[in-house]
mmCIF file of C-alpha atoms in Angstrom:
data_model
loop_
_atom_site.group_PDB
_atom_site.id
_atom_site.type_symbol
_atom_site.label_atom_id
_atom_site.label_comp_id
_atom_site.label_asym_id
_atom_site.label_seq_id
_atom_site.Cartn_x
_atom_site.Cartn_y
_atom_site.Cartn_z
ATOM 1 C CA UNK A 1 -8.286 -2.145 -40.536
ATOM 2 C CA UNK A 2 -6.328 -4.794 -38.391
ATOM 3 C CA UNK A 3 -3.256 -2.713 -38.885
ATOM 4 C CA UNK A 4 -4.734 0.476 -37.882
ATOM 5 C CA UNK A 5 -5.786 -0.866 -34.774
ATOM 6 C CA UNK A 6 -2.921 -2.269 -33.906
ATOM 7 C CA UNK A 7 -0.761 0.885 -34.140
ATOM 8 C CA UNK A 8 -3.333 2.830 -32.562
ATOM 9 C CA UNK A 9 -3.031 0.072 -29.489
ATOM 10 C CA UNK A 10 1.071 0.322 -29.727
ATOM 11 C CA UNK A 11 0.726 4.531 -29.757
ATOM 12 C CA UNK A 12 -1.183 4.445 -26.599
ATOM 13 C CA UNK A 13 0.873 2.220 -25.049
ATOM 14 C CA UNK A 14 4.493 3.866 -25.645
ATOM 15 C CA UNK A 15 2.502 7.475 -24.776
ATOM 16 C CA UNK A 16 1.039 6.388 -21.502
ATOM 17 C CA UNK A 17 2.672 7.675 -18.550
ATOM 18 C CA UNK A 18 1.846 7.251 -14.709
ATOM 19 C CA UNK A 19 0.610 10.328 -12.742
ATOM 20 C CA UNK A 20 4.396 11.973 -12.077
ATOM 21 C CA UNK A 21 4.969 11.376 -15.958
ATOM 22 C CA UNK A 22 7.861 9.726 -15.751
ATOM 23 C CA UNK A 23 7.430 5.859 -18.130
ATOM 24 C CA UNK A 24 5.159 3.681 -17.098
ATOM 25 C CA UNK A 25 7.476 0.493 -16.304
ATOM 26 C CA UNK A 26 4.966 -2.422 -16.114
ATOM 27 C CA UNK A 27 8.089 -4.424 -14.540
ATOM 28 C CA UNK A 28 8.238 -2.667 -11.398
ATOM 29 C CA UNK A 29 6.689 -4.150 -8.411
ATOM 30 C CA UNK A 30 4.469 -2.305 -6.067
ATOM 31 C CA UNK A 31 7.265 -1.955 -3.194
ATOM 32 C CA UNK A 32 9.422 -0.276 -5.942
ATOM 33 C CA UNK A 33 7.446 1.853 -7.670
ATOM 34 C CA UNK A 34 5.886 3.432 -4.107
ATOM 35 C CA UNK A 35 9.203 3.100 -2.840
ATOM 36 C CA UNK A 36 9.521 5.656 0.050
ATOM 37 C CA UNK A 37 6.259 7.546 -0.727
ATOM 38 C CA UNK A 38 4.302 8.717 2.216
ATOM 39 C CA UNK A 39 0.191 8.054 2.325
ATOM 40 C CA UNK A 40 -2.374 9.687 4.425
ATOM 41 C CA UNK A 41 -4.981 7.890 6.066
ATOM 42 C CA UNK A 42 -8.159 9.478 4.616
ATOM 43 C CA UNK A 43 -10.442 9.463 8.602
ATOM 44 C CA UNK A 44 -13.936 11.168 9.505
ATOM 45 C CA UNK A 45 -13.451 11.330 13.129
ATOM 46 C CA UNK A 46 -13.844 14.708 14.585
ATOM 47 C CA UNK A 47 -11.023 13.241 17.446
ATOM 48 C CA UNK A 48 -8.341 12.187 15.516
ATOM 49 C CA UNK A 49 -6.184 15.696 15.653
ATOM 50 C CA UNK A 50 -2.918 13.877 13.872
ATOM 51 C CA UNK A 51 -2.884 12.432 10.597
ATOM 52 C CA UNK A 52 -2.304 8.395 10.471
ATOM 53 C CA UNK A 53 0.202 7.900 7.971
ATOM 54 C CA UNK A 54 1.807 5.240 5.601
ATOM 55 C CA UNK A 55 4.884 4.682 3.793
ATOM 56 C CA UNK A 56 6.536 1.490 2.033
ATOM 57 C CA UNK A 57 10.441 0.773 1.199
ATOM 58 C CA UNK A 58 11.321 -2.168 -0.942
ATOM 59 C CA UNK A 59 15.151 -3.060 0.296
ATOM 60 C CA UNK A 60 14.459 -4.172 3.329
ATOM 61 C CA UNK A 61 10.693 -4.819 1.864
ATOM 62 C CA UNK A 62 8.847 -3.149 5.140
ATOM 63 C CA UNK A 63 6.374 -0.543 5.685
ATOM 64 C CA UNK A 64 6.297 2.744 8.477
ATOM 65 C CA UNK A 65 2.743 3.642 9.877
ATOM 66 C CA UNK A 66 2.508 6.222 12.293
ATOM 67 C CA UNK A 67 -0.489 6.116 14.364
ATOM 68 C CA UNK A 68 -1.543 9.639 14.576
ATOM 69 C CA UNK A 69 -3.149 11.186 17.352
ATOM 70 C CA UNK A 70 -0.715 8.499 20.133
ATOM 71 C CA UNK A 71 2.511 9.403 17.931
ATOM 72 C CA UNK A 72 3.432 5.664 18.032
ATOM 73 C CA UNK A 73 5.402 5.387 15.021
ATOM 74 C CA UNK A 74 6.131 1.468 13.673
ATOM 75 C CA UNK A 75 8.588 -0.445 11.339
ATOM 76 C CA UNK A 76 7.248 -3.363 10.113
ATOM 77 C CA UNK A 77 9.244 -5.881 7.881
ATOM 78 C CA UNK A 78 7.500 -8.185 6.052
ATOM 79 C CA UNK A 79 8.263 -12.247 6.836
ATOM 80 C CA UNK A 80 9.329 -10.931 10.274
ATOM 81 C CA UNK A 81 7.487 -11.260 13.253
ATOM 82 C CA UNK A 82 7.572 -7.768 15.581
ATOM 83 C CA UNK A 83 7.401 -9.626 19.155
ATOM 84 C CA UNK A 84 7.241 -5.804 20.433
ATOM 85 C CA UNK A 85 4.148 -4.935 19.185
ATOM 86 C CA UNK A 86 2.992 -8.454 18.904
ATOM 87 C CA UNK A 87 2.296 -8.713 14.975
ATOM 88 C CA UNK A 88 4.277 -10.232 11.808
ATOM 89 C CA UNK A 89 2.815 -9.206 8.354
ATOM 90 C CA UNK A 90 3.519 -11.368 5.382
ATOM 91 C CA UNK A 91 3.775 -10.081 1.938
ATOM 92 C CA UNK A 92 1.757 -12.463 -0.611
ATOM 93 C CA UNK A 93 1.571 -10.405 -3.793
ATOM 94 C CA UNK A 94 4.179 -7.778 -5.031
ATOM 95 C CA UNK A 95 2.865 -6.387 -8.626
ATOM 96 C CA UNK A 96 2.437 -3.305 -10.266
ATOM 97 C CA UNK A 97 -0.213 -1.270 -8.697
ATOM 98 C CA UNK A 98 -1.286 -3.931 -6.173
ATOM 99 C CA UNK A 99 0.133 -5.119 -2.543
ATOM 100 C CA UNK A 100 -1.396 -7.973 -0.748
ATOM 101 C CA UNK A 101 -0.348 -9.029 2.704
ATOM 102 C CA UNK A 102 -1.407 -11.208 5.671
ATOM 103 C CA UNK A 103 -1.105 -10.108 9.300
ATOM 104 C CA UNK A 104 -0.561 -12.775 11.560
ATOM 105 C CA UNK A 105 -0.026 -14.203 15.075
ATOM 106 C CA UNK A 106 3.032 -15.307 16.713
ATOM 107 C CA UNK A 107 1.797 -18.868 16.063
ATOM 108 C CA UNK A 108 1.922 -17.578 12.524
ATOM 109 C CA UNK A 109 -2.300 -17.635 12.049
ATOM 110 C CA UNK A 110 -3.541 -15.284 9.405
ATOM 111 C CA UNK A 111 -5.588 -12.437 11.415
ATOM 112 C CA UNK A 112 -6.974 -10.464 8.288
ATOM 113 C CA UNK A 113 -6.024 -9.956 4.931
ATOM 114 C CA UNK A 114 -4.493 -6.509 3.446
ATOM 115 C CA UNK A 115 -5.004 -5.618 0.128
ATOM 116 C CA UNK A 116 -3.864 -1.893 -1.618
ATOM 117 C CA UNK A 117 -4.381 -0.854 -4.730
ATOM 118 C CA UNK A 118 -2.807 2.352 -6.039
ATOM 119 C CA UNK A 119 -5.187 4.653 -9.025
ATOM 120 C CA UNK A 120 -3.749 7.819 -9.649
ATOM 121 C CA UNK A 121 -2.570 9.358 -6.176
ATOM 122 C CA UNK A 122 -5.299 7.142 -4.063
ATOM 123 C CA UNK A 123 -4.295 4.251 -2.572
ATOM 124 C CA UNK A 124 -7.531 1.800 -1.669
ATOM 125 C CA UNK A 125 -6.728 -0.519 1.193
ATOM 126 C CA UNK A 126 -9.480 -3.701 1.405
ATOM 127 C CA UNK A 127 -9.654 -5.794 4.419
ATOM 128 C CA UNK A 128 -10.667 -8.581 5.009
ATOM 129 C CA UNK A 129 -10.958 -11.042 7.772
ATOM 130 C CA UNK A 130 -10.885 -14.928 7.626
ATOM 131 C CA UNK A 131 -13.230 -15.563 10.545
ATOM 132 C CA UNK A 132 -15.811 -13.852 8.913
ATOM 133 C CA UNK A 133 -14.880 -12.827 5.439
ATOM 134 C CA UNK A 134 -18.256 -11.198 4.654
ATOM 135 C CA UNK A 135 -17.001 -8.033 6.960
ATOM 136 C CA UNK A 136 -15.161 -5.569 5.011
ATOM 137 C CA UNK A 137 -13.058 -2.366 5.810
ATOM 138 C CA UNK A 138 -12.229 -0.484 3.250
ATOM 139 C CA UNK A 139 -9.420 2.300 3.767
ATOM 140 C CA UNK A 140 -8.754 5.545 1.611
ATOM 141 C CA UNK A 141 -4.943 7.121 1.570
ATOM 142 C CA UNK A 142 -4.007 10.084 -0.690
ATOM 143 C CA UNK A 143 -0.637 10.369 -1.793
ATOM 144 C CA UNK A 144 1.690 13.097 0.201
ATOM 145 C CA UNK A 145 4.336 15.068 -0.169
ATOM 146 C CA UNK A 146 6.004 14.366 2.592
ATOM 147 C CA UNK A 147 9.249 11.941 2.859
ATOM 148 C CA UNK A 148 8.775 10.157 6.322
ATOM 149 C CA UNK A 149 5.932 9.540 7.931
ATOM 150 C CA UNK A 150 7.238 9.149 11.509
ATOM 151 C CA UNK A 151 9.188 13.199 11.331
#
């Protein structure tokens, strides 16, 4: 009975795919895997008329975020502080499905905490903020089709 378990555990594993069924490489990290794919800020406000809008690279490792409604668009590399727009995000976890990063100060103190978490075509963005780490924010992105989100 051992044995049938086992080979049903080792079919399901070489079958599984991830949702653009291509393998499933459990080596990639999350900045390659996601590499160049463009998220959409899931928002219920009635003002917002432009779509905020994501997308990580892995070489550099940075991320674009346009801003919607003001156009600002921003490149952000992680381990680098951005003395234009007066933040520096650090990258603390790389893996699979997840990305965790810190944004800090110029004096290099954490501000909040960024974790994403990809599940099919939804990525789930938890933040959280050291000062008072019982508040919160939870942010939804769908996947896109587009291929930058500052165009």
């Amino acid at each position: 009975m051992k044995k049938l378990y086992l080979l049903s555990a080792l079919f399901i594993f070489a079958c599984s795919t991830d949702s653009e069924g291509n393998p499933n490489n459990s080596n990639e990290t999350f900045l390659e895997r996601y590499d160049g794919v463009v998220w959409q800020m899931q928002i219920d406000n009635e003002f917002e008329d432009a779509p905020r809008l994501l997308a990580f690279y892995n070489n550099p490792e940075m991320f674009r975020r346009n801003s919607g409604a003001s156009g600002n668009c921003e490149e952000l590399y992680f381990g680098i502080f951005n003395d234009e727009i007066g933040e520096g995000w650090n990258l603390l976890l790389n893996d699979g499905d997840t990305l965790s990063a810190e944004l800090v100060t110029d004096e290099g103190i954490a501000v909040s905490l960024s974790t994403g978490v990809v599940v099919d075509d939804v990525l789930t963005e938890t933040i959280t903020y050291p000062e008072d780490e019982s508040y919160i924010n939870e942010v939804i992105y769908t996947r896109t089709t587009l291929t930058d989100p500052c165009d």
